[in-house]
Amino acid sequence: MTATSVIGLQWGDEAKGKIVDLLTAEHDVVVRYLGGNNAGHTVIFDGETYKLSLLPAGILHSHVVSVIATGVVINPKAFLTELAGIVERRGEVPPERLQISDRAHVIFPYHTAEEAAFEKARGGDAIGTTMRGIGTCYRDKAGRTHAIRMGDLTHPDRLRRRLEEVVPQKNRAIASLDDEFTPFSVDEIFEEYCGYADQLRPYVTDTTAFLHRSINEGRRLLFEGAQGCLLDIDHGTFPYVTSSNSSGCGIHSGSGVSERVINRMIGIVKAYTTRVGGGPFPTELDNEIGQHIREVGREYGTVTGRPRRCGWFDAVATGYGARLSGVDCIAVMLVDVLDGLDEIQVCEAYDFNGVRTTDFPSHVEDLAQMKPIYRTLPGWKTDITGIRKRADLPENAMRYVDTISELVGYPVEIISVGPDRAQTILD
Ligand code: GDP
Ligand code: IMO
Ligand code: MG
């Protein structure tokens, strides 16, 4: 039994895509199990850049079956556009190589309209979502009465019946929040989504049954996490989170596969911290060092293009994410981004009203009060992007990685020194 999972331990964008791509060579099935087109995973090899959002990174490898499992929320238009882009660059993707769960929930235009109205109503305290209708679709999933699943979409009679129930209610709800709102038409949505359904039908299947069969047949599964532990709806920095279980807790519910089959759980961490959207961020660097990290690390969102907020590595937050997910080891990414710095700080604990703590707080009001207690380490001031072996890393770079390992509490198995697949230290 070989199954691996790749989980972001911070606030997303830890470079999960790069590690999933790297590990795909030794797996047969790659599974996306949560989130939707709020994710942006960049994969670079042979000088080619691929930006994946809803499709698992496995799609770039022809030996692999890519699965979009039950916990994902699917915008059919975004899916088809992304797939067309991949087909253009990498050739046809037959349905045997790409499966979408018939239990996955579908994003409709009213989800984005509702989200825009909700975010506007919060004003300066907006969550800062990606505006892709992710949270409002998950809200309907939990609420049940307005939910429409992929298996409904692919049956026109079921879709029509559901839209006739849901759309008039959505129109009334959104009109009460937004005076300038133009109501949605059942006929227009039905026609548009029937067109998508015709193209999607070959890919839609019972992915849970497929995954269970795959395990019995000895196929090697790779679970591709999206977002990160601190964005988890239950365990993250609520309400500045995404609307699903983006820590390791979500693998089982999102895929229908017990996490007991996973024998290697890899936590992905950035050598510093970034965050997109609102919410407290104790180690944020709102200064020229933060700006330096943003420029060198090209820290601008893949999905929305927003500048990512940058700060020092936070071992309290990351250690919490690692324990939550139950990782076996960690991969430290983007270490090269720190190449030019004289000194580097790592947050090893928080000061909460004069008391030292390494517990991550339950409430953002408390997180906002946490003052980082830093350990200062010397920089290495050397370009490490060409290094391929641990033994060749500058002493101070290795010391920095070892400090992350010590403070987070897990061994470091992978060190990444550049965006390309080849720029990875595995030994
Ligand atoms: P994901 O959402 O976790 O897959 O991460 P993203 O793809 O959104 O963001 C990570 C970014 O860092 C991407 O632009 C990657 O190409 C890039 N990247 C990955 N690893 C490294 C690295 O070791 N060094 C540098 N400089 N960039 C990296
Ligand atoms: P990947 O998979 C970073 C953030 C948004 C916002 C919050 C809620 O690339 O790591 P949502 O649209 O999900 O309701 O937004 O979550 N967010 C991410 N931040 N990386 C991501 O994905 C994210 N997906 C959502 O910026 O703060
Ligand atoms: Mg990303």
Short mmCIF file of C-alpha atoms and ligand atoms in Angstrom, two decimals:
data_model
loop_
_atom_site.label_atom_id
_atom_site.label_comp_id
_atom_site.label_asym_id
_atom_site.label_seq_id
_atom_site.Cartn_x
_atom_site.Cartn_y
_atom_site.Cartn_z
CA MET A 1 0.00 0.00 0.00
CA THR A 2 1.55 3.29 -1.08
CA ALA A 3 -0.30 6.55 -0.71
CA THR A 4 1.22 9.97 -0.20
CA SER A 5 -0.33 13.27 0.70
CA VAL A 6 0.96 16.77 0.16
CA ILE A 7 -0.42 19.38 2.55
CA GLY A 8 0.33 23.10 2.89
CA LEU A 9 1.08 23.90 6.53
CA GLN A 10 0.69 27.70 6.36
CA TRP A 11 -1.81 30.03 4.65
CA GLY A 12 -1.53 28.48 1.17
CA ASP A 13 0.89 28.98 -1.74
CA GLU A 14 3.65 26.96 -0.05
CA ALA A 15 4.60 25.48 -3.46
CA LYS A 16 2.52 22.32 -3.12
CA GLY A 17 2.18 22.18 -6.92
CA LYS A 18 5.93 21.79 -7.41
CA ILE A 19 6.14 18.86 -4.95
CA VAL A 20 3.03 17.15 -6.35
CA ASP A 21 4.54 17.36 -9.84
CA LEU A 22 7.82 15.95 -8.54
CA LEU A 23 6.14 13.02 -6.75
CA THR A 24 3.73 12.21 -9.57
CA ALA A 25 6.42 10.16 -11.34
CA GLU A 26 6.14 7.52 -8.58
CA HIS A 27 2.31 7.45 -8.36
CA ASP A 28 -0.55 6.19 -10.52
CA VAL A 29 -3.47 8.36 -9.39
CA VAL A 30 -3.41 12.04 -8.31
CA VAL A 31 -6.42 13.23 -6.29
CA ARG A 32 -7.65 16.80 -5.68
CA TYR A 33 -10.19 16.58 -2.88
CA LEU A 34 -11.07 20.11 -1.73
CA GLY A 35 -11.41 23.72 -2.78
CA GLY A 36 -11.98 24.76 -6.34
CA ASN A 37 -10.63 27.37 -8.70
CA ASN A 38 -9.53 29.48 -5.72
CA ALA A 39 -6.31 27.42 -5.79
CA GLY A 40 -3.37 28.30 -8.01
CA HIS A 41 -0.57 25.74 -8.28
CA THR A 42 2.44 26.63 -10.43
CA VAL A 43 4.57 23.88 -11.93
CA ILE A 44 7.74 24.58 -13.89
CA PHE A 45 9.89 22.13 -15.83
CA ASP A 46 12.01 22.23 -18.99
CA GLY A 47 11.49 26.00 -19.07
CA GLU A 48 7.70 25.62 -19.35
CA THR A 49 5.33 27.14 -16.76
CA TYR A 50 1.92 25.64 -16.03
CA LYS A 51 -0.59 27.35 -13.77
CA LEU A 52 -3.16 24.87 -12.52
CA SER A 53 -6.24 25.80 -10.58
CA LEU A 54 -8.93 23.12 -10.59
CA LEU A 55 -7.05 20.37 -12.38
CA PRO A 56 -4.68 18.20 -10.31
CA ALA A 57 -1.01 18.70 -11.19
CA GLY A 58 -1.03 15.02 -12.28
CA ILE A 59 -2.70 16.17 -15.50
CA LEU A 60 0.76 17.06 -16.85
CA HIS A 61 1.80 13.38 -16.73
CA SER A 62 0.32 10.98 -19.25
CA HIS A 63 0.77 7.83 -17.09
CA VAL A 64 -1.45 9.14 -14.32
CA VAL A 65 -5.21 9.21 -13.69
CA SER A 66 -6.24 12.62 -12.31
CA VAL A 67 -9.23 12.61 -9.99
CA ILE A 68 -11.33 15.59 -8.90
CA ALA A 69 -13.00 14.06 -5.88
CA THR A 70 -16.21 14.67 -3.97
CA GLY A 71 -15.01 17.51 -1.72
CA VAL A 72 -14.13 19.83 -4.63
CA VAL A 73 -16.54 22.57 -5.75
CA ILE A 74 -16.60 22.82 -9.54
CA ASN A 75 -17.11 25.82 -11.76
CA PRO A 76 -17.80 24.03 -15.08
CA LYS A 77 -16.79 26.97 -17.25
CA ALA A 78 -13.48 27.41 -15.39
CA PHE A 79 -12.86 23.66 -15.59
CA LEU A 80 -13.46 23.49 -19.36
CA THR A 81 -11.32 26.57 -20.04
CA GLU A 82 -8.44 25.15 -18.00
CA LEU A 83 -8.75 21.74 -19.64
CA ALA A 84 -8.76 23.31 -23.13
CA GLY A 85 -5.51 25.12 -22.24
CA ILE A 86 -3.87 21.87 -21.16
CA VAL A 87 -5.12 19.99 -24.24
CA GLU A 88 -3.67 22.72 -26.46
CA ARG A 89 -0.24 22.41 -24.83
CA ARG A 90 -0.03 18.72 -23.88
CA GLY A 91 -2.50 16.93 -26.18
CA GLU A 92 -5.84 15.18 -25.60
CA VAL A 93 -6.88 14.11 -22.11
CA PRO A 94 -9.16 11.08 -22.53
CA PRO A 95 -11.77 10.37 -19.81
CA GLU A 96 -9.74 7.34 -18.62
CA ARG A 97 -7.15 9.89 -17.45
CA LEU A 98 -9.46 12.44 -15.82
CA GLN A 99 -12.40 11.75 -13.55
CA ILE A 100 -14.77 14.13 -11.78
CA SER A 101 -16.90 13.02 -8.84
CA ASP A 102 -20.64 12.89 -9.49
CA ARG A 103 -21.02 13.89 -5.82
CA ALA A 104 -19.01 17.13 -6.19
CA HIS A 105 -21.01 20.35 -5.89
CA VAL A 106 -21.39 22.84 -8.75
CA ILE A 107 -20.72 26.59 -8.68
CA PHE A 108 -23.34 28.77 -10.41
CA PRO A 109 -23.28 32.49 -11.30
CA TYR A 110 -25.48 33.32 -8.29
CA HIS A 111 -22.72 32.01 -5.99
CA THR A 112 -20.29 34.67 -7.18
CA ALA A 113 -23.01 37.35 -7.05
CA GLU A 114 -23.87 36.41 -3.44
CA GLU A 115 -20.21 36.38 -2.45
CA ALA A 116 -19.63 39.84 -3.93
CA ALA A 117 -22.62 41.17 -1.97
CA PHE A 118 -21.47 39.53 1.30
CA GLU A 119 -17.90 40.77 0.96
CA LYS A 120 -19.09 44.30 0.11
CA ALA A 121 -21.30 44.30 3.19
CA ARG A 122 -18.27 43.55 5.42
CA GLY A 123 -16.54 46.68 4.06
CA GLY A 124 -13.02 47.14 5.49
CA ASP A 125 -13.35 43.87 7.37
CA ALA A 126 -13.83 41.76 4.21
CA ILE A 127 -12.46 38.20 4.31
CA GLY A 128 -10.61 38.98 1.09
CA THR A 129 -11.83 35.90 -0.76
CA THR A 130 -10.86 35.00 -4.30
CA MET A 131 -14.44 35.89 -5.43
CA ARG A 132 -14.87 32.54 -7.17
CA GLY A 133 -18.11 31.58 -5.39
CA ILE A 134 -16.28 28.96 -3.34
CA GLY A 135 -17.67 29.84 0.11
CA THR A 136 -21.21 30.38 -1.14
CA CYS A 137 -21.22 27.02 -2.95
CA TYR A 138 -19.98 25.22 0.19
CA ARG A 139 -22.63 27.14 2.14
CA ASP A 140 -25.33 25.68 -0.12
CA LYS A 141 -23.76 22.23 0.24
CA ALA A 142 -24.01 22.46 4.04
CA GLY A 143 -27.49 24.02 3.79
CA ARG A 144 -28.64 21.29 1.34
CA THR A 145 -31.84 22.93 0.06
CA HIS A 146 -30.02 24.99 -2.61
CA ALA A 147 -27.31 22.49 -3.51
CA ILE A 148 -26.77 21.11 -7.01
CA ARG A 149 -24.25 18.34 -7.60
CA MET A 150 -22.39 17.15 -10.70
CA GLY A 151 -24.74 14.17 -10.92
CA ASP A 152 -27.68 16.61 -11.17
CA LEU A 153 -25.91 18.73 -13.77
CA THR A 154 -25.47 15.77 -16.09
CA HIS A 155 -29.21 14.90 -15.98
CA PRO A 156 -31.11 17.77 -17.71
CA ASP A 157 -34.47 16.92 -16.09
CA ARG A 158 -32.92 16.99 -12.59
CA LEU A 159 -31.00 20.18 -13.37
CA ARG A 160 -34.13 21.96 -14.65
CA ARG A 161 -36.14 20.97 -11.57
CA ARG A 162 -33.40 22.11 -9.19
CA LEU A 163 -32.87 25.45 -10.97
CA GLU A 164 -36.61 26.19 -10.95
CA GLU A 165 -36.57 25.78 -7.18
CA VAL A 166 -33.30 27.51 -6.40
CA VAL A 167 -32.95 30.47 -8.80
CA PRO A 168 -36.08 32.45 -7.75
CA GLN A 169 -35.02 32.13 -4.09
CA LYS A 170 -31.48 33.26 -4.91
CA ASN A 171 -32.85 36.22 -6.88
CA ARG A 172 -34.89 37.39 -3.90
CA ALA A 173 -31.98 36.92 -1.48
CA ILE A 174 -29.42 38.76 -3.61
CA ALA A 175 -31.85 41.61 -4.43
CA SER A 176 -32.24 42.21 -0.69
CA LEU A 177 -28.45 42.75 -0.44
CA ASP A 178 -27.78 44.62 -3.68
CA ASP A 179 -30.14 47.28 -5.17
CA GLU A 180 -28.50 47.15 -8.60
CA PHE A 181 -28.77 43.39 -9.00
CA THR A 182 -30.25 42.04 -12.25
CA PRO A 183 -32.13 38.78 -11.53
CA PHE A 184 -30.84 35.53 -13.02
CA SER A 185 -32.99 33.68 -15.54
CA VAL A 186 -33.65 29.96 -15.05
CA ASP A 187 -33.76 29.45 -18.83
CA GLU A 188 -30.41 31.16 -19.45
CA ILE A 189 -28.58 29.29 -16.70
CA PHE A 190 -30.20 26.01 -17.77
CA GLU A 191 -29.13 26.46 -21.38
CA GLU A 192 -25.58 27.53 -20.48
CA TYR A 193 -25.07 24.70 -17.98
CA CYS A 194 -26.60 22.05 -20.28
CA GLY A 195 -23.90 23.04 -22.77
CA TYR A 196 -21.22 22.48 -20.12
CA ALA A 197 -22.84 19.21 -19.03
CA ASP A 198 -22.58 17.82 -22.57
CA GLN A 199 -18.83 18.40 -22.52
CA LEU A 200 -18.35 17.22 -18.93
CA ARG A 201 -20.48 14.05 -19.02
CA PRO A 202 -17.67 11.70 -20.17
CA TYR A 203 -15.54 12.66 -17.16
CA VAL A 204 -18.23 12.48 -14.45
CA THR A 205 -18.25 9.25 -12.48
CA ASP A 206 -18.29 7.73 -8.99
CA THR A 207 -14.70 8.60 -8.08
CA THR A 208 -15.05 7.11 -4.59
CA ALA A 209 -15.68 3.65 -6.07
CA PHE A 210 -12.76 4.18 -8.47
CA LEU A 211 -10.42 5.14 -5.63
CA HIS A 212 -11.48 2.16 -3.50
CA ARG A 213 -10.88 -0.15 -6.48
CA SER A 214 -7.52 1.50 -7.14
CA ILE A 215 -6.40 0.79 -3.57
CA ASN A 216 -7.45 -2.86 -3.86
CA GLU A 217 -5.53 -3.17 -7.12
CA GLY A 218 -2.38 -1.77 -5.52
CA ARG A 219 -2.29 1.53 -7.41
CA ARG A 220 -0.26 4.29 -5.78
CA LEU A 221 -2.32 7.34 -4.78
CA LEU A 222 -1.09 10.90 -4.34
CA PHE A 223 -3.39 13.37 -2.57
CA GLU A 224 -2.86 16.96 -3.72
CA GLY A 225 -3.80 19.43 -0.99
CA ALA A 226 -5.04 22.91 -1.83
CA GLN A 227 -4.90 26.01 0.36
CA GLY A 228 -3.20 25.38 3.73
CA CYS A 229 -3.78 24.34 7.35
CA LEU A 230 -4.30 27.87 8.66
CA LEU A 231 -7.09 28.41 6.11
CA ASP A 232 -8.99 25.35 7.39
CA ILE A 233 -12.65 26.18 8.11
CA ASP A 234 -12.61 24.39 11.51
CA HIS A 235 -9.02 24.77 12.66
CA GLY A 236 -7.70 27.85 10.87
CA THR A 237 -7.86 31.58 11.51
CA PHE A 238 -11.64 31.75 11.35
CA PRO A 239 -13.38 33.65 9.75
CA TYR A 240 -10.36 34.52 7.54
CA VAL A 241 -10.26 31.01 6.14
CA THR A 242 -11.56 29.11 3.15
CA SER A 243 -14.78 27.11 3.42
CA SER A 244 -13.44 23.56 3.56
CA ASN A 245 -11.04 21.45 5.64
CA SER A 246 -7.79 22.46 3.99
CA SER A 247 -5.60 20.82 6.65
CA GLY A 248 -4.92 17.08 6.54
CA CYS A 249 -8.30 16.67 8.26
CA GLY A 250 -10.01 17.10 4.88
CA ILE A 251 -8.42 14.19 3.01
CA HIS A 252 -10.84 11.56 4.27
CA SER A 253 -14.04 13.60 3.93
CA GLY A 254 -13.02 15.15 0.61
CA SER A 255 -11.92 11.98 -1.16
CA GLY A 256 -13.90 9.19 0.52
CA VAL A 257 -10.59 7.42 1.17
CA SER A 258 -9.52 6.77 4.73
CA GLU A 259 -6.31 8.56 5.67
CA ARG A 260 -5.25 5.19 7.13
CA VAL A 261 -4.08 4.21 3.64
CA ILE A 262 -1.60 7.10 3.60
CA ASN A 263 1.88 6.05 4.59
CA ARG A 264 3.67 9.30 3.77
CA MET A 265 2.22 12.66 4.69
CA ILE A 266 4.45 15.53 3.57
CA GLY A 267 3.89 18.99 5.01
CA ILE A 268 4.93 21.80 2.66
CA VAL A 269 6.29 25.01 4.16
CA LYS A 270 7.71 28.17 2.72
CA ALA A 271 11.01 29.31 4.24
CA TYR A 272 9.08 32.45 5.25
CA THR A 273 5.35 33.19 5.48
CA THR A 274 2.84 34.62 3.02
CA ARG A 275 -0.84 35.28 3.21
CA VAL A 276 -3.39 36.62 0.72
CA GLY A 277 -6.59 38.27 1.92
CA GLY A 278 -7.55 39.58 5.37
CA GLY A 279 -6.84 38.42 8.92
CA PRO A 280 -4.08 38.81 11.51
CA PHE A 281 -0.53 37.78 10.62
CA PRO A 282 1.85 38.12 13.61
CA THR A 283 5.15 37.96 11.69
CA GLU A 284 4.07 40.24 8.82
CA LEU A 285 6.81 42.54 7.50
CA ASP A 286 5.18 45.74 6.37
CA ASN A 287 8.59 47.21 5.46
CA GLU A 288 11.39 46.99 2.91
CA ILE A 289 12.36 43.43 3.93
CA GLY A 290 8.76 42.32 3.25
CA GLN A 291 8.91 44.14 -0.07
CA HIS A 292 12.28 42.49 -0.87
CA ILE A 293 10.81 39.01 -0.18
CA ARG A 294 7.73 39.84 -2.30
CA GLU A 295 9.85 40.88 -5.27
CA VAL A 296 12.48 38.12 -5.07
CA GLY A 297 9.85 35.42 -4.38
CA ARG A 298 7.47 36.89 -6.98
CA GLU A 299 4.78 36.83 -4.33
CA TYR A 300 1.75 37.85 -6.34
CA GLY A 301 -1.36 35.64 -6.34
CA THR A 302 -1.72 33.14 -9.19
CA VAL A 303 -5.52 33.40 -9.20
CA THR A 304 -6.21 37.05 -8.42
CA GLY A 305 -2.82 38.73 -9.02
CA ARG A 306 -3.02 40.34 -5.55
CA PRO A 307 0.32 41.08 -3.85
CA ARG A 308 0.81 38.47 -1.14
CA ARG A 309 1.50 39.75 2.37
CA CYS A 310 5.00 38.58 3.40
CA GLY A 311 6.66 37.96 6.76
CA TRP A 312 9.16 35.87 8.73
CA PHE A 313 8.74 32.13 9.24
CA ASP A 314 6.28 31.48 12.09
CA ALA A 315 7.13 28.18 13.82
CA VAL A 316 4.16 28.47 16.21
CA ALA A 317 1.62 28.68 13.37
CA THR A 318 3.42 26.13 11.18
CA GLY A 319 3.98 23.66 14.03
CA TYR A 320 0.26 23.84 14.78
CA GLY A 321 -0.52 23.13 11.11
CA ALA A 322 1.89 20.19 11.10
CA ARG A 323 0.41 18.59 14.23
CA LEU A 324 -3.12 19.16 12.98
CA SER A 325 -2.35 17.30 9.79
CA GLY A 326 -0.19 14.60 11.35
CA VAL A 327 2.71 14.97 8.92
CA ASP A 328 5.68 12.60 8.80
CA CYS A 329 8.14 15.15 7.46
CA ILE A 330 8.35 18.58 5.90
CA ALA A 331 9.58 20.10 2.64
CA VAL A 332 11.09 23.57 3.00
CA MET A 333 10.46 25.59 -0.13
CA LEU A 334 11.75 28.87 -1.62
CA VAL A 335 14.86 28.91 0.61
CA ASP A 336 16.69 30.74 -2.21
CA VAL A 337 14.39 33.75 -1.80
CA LEU A 338 16.29 34.56 1.42
CA ASP A 339 19.72 34.43 -0.31
CA GLY A 340 20.35 38.18 -0.15
CA LEU A 341 19.49 38.83 3.50
CA ASP A 342 22.10 39.67 6.19
CA GLU A 343 19.99 38.27 9.01
CA ILE A 344 16.87 36.13 9.15
CA GLN A 345 14.35 35.94 11.97
CA VAL A 346 12.25 32.94 12.94
CA CYS A 347 9.31 33.25 15.30
CA GLU A 348 9.81 30.53 17.95
CA ALA A 349 7.03 31.55 20.38
CA TYR A 350 4.44 34.25 21.00
CA ASP A 351 4.27 36.75 23.82
CA PHE A 352 0.62 37.00 24.86
CA ASN A 353 0.16 39.75 27.44
CA GLY A 354 3.60 39.06 28.92
CA VAL A 355 3.23 35.25 28.89
CA ARG A 356 5.31 33.11 26.53
CA THR A 357 3.30 30.53 24.60
CA THR A 358 3.73 28.14 21.69
CA ASP A 359 0.00 27.38 21.47
CA PHE A 360 -1.79 28.76 18.42
CA PRO A 361 -4.90 30.69 19.56
CA SER A 362 -8.48 29.76 18.67
CA HIS A 363 -9.61 33.30 17.96
CA VAL A 364 -8.25 35.93 15.60
CA GLU A 365 -8.82 38.60 18.25
CA ASP A 366 -6.16 36.83 20.35
CA LEU A 367 -3.89 36.12 17.38
CA ALA A 368 -3.89 39.87 16.67
CA GLN A 369 -2.47 40.43 20.20
CA MET A 370 0.39 37.92 19.82
CA LYS A 371 3.86 39.48 19.68
CA PRO A 372 6.38 37.22 17.95
CA ILE A 373 9.44 36.18 19.97
CA TYR A 374 12.20 35.87 17.40
CA ARG A 375 15.37 33.84 17.10
CA THR A 376 17.83 35.69 14.86
CA LEU A 377 20.01 33.70 12.49
CA PRO A 378 22.79 34.85 10.20
CA GLY A 379 22.10 34.92 6.45
CA TRP A 380 24.30 33.11 3.91
CA LYS A 381 24.53 35.81 1.23
CA THR A 382 25.18 33.28 -1.54
CA ASP A 383 23.17 32.24 -4.58
CA ILE A 384 21.99 28.69 -3.75
CA THR A 385 19.77 28.15 -6.80
CA GLY A 386 22.32 25.87 -8.49
CA ILE A 387 22.90 23.63 -5.45
CA ARG A 388 21.56 20.04 -5.65
CA LYS A 389 23.01 18.40 -2.52
CA ARG A 390 22.58 19.19 1.17
CA ALA A 391 26.33 18.87 1.71
CA ASP A 392 26.90 21.73 -0.76
CA LEU A 393 24.56 24.20 0.95
CA PRO A 394 26.24 27.07 2.83
CA GLU A 395 26.52 26.32 6.55
CA ASN A 396 24.15 29.15 7.50
CA ALA A 397 21.49 27.96 5.02
CA MET A 398 21.63 24.45 6.50
CA ARG A 399 21.50 25.94 9.99
CA TYR A 400 18.37 27.87 9.00
CA VAL A 401 16.65 24.74 7.62
CA ASP A 402 17.67 22.76 10.74
CA THR A 403 16.19 25.49 12.95
CA ILE A 404 12.87 25.26 11.10
CA SER A 405 12.94 21.48 11.59
CA GLU A 406 13.74 21.79 15.31
CA LEU A 407 11.05 24.41 15.99
CA VAL A 408 8.30 22.81 13.90
CA GLY A 409 9.21 19.39 15.29
CA TYR A 410 9.54 17.27 12.12
CA PRO A 411 12.43 16.17 9.90
CA VAL A 412 13.07 18.06 6.67
CA GLU A 413 13.14 15.64 3.74
CA ILE A 414 13.03 18.06 0.81
CA ILE A 415 14.69 21.46 0.33
CA SER A 416 13.71 23.59 -2.65
CA VAL A 417 16.06 26.22 -4.04
CA GLY A 418 14.20 27.40 -7.15
CA PRO A 419 10.89 26.99 -8.97
CA ASP A 420 12.09 24.41 -11.50
CA ARG A 421 11.52 20.70 -10.90
CA ALA A 422 15.30 20.23 -11.05
CA GLN A 423 16.02 22.81 -8.33
CA THR A 424 15.27 20.38 -5.52
CA ILE A 425 17.49 18.80 -2.86
CA LEU A 426 16.29 15.33 -1.96
CA ASP A 427 19.30 13.79 -0.26
P1 GDP B 1 0.91 26.28 -4.27
O1 GDP B 1 -0.40 26.99 -4.35
O2 GDP B 1 1.20 25.77 -2.90
O3 GDP B 1 1.09 25.21 -5.32
O4 GDP B 1 2.04 27.38 -4.54
P2 GDP B 1 2.02 28.47 -5.72
O5 GDP B 1 2.32 27.78 -6.99
O6 GDP B 1 0.79 29.30 -5.65
O7 GDP B 1 3.20 29.42 -5.24
C1 GDP B 1 4.52 28.97 -5.16
C2 GDP B 1 5.38 29.79 -6.12
O8 GDP B 1 6.73 29.60 -5.82
C3 GDP B 1 5.21 29.40 -7.58
O9 GDP B 1 5.34 30.56 -8.37
C4 GDP B 1 6.39 28.46 -7.82
O10 GDP B 1 6.81 28.43 -9.17
C5 GDP B 1 7.43 29.08 -6.96
N1 GDP B 1 8.43 28.17 -6.38
C6 GDP B 1 8.27 26.89 -5.99
N2 GDP B 1 9.39 26.44 -5.38
C7 GDP B 1 10.26 27.47 -5.39
C8 GDP B 1 11.59 27.65 -4.87
O11 GDP B 1 12.17 26.78 -4.24
N3 GDP B 1 12.17 28.86 -5.08
C9 GDP B 1 11.56 29.87 -5.74
N4 GDP B 1 12.21 31.01 -5.90
N5 GDP B 1 10.29 29.75 -6.22
C10 GDP B 1 9.67 28.57 -6.03
P1 IMO B 2 -3.45 27.43 -3.01
O1 IMO B 2 -4.01 26.04 -3.24
C1 IMO B 2 -3.60 31.17 -0.76
C2 IMO B 2 -7.52 32.49 0.67
C3 IMO B 2 -8.10 33.75 0.03
C4 IMO B 2 -8.87 34.29 1.22
C5 IMO B 2 -9.42 33.03 1.88
C6 IMO B 2 -10.86 32.70 1.48
O2 IMO B 2 -2.94 28.08 -4.24
O3 IMO B 2 -2.49 27.41 -1.87
P2 IMO B 2 -11.93 31.71 -0.73
O4 IMO B 2 -12.01 32.27 -2.13
O5 IMO B 2 -11.30 30.37 -0.64
O6 IMO B 2 -13.26 31.76 -0.02
O7 IMO B 2 -10.99 32.76 0.06
O8 IMO B 2 -8.58 31.98 1.48
N1 IMO B 2 -7.15 31.43 -0.30
C7 IMO B 2 -5.88 31.13 -0.62
N2 IMO B 2 -4.72 31.73 -0.27
N3 IMO B 2 -3.58 30.07 -1.55
C8 IMO B 2 -4.72 29.46 -1.89
O9 IMO B 2 -4.75 28.29 -2.58
C9 IMO B 2 -5.96 30.00 -1.46
N4 IMO B 2 -7.26 29.66 -1.64
C10 IMO B 2 -7.97 30.54 -0.91
O10 IMO B 2 -7.08 34.62 -0.39
O11 IMO B 2 -7.99 34.90 2.13
MG MG B 3 -1.16 28.84 -4.88
#
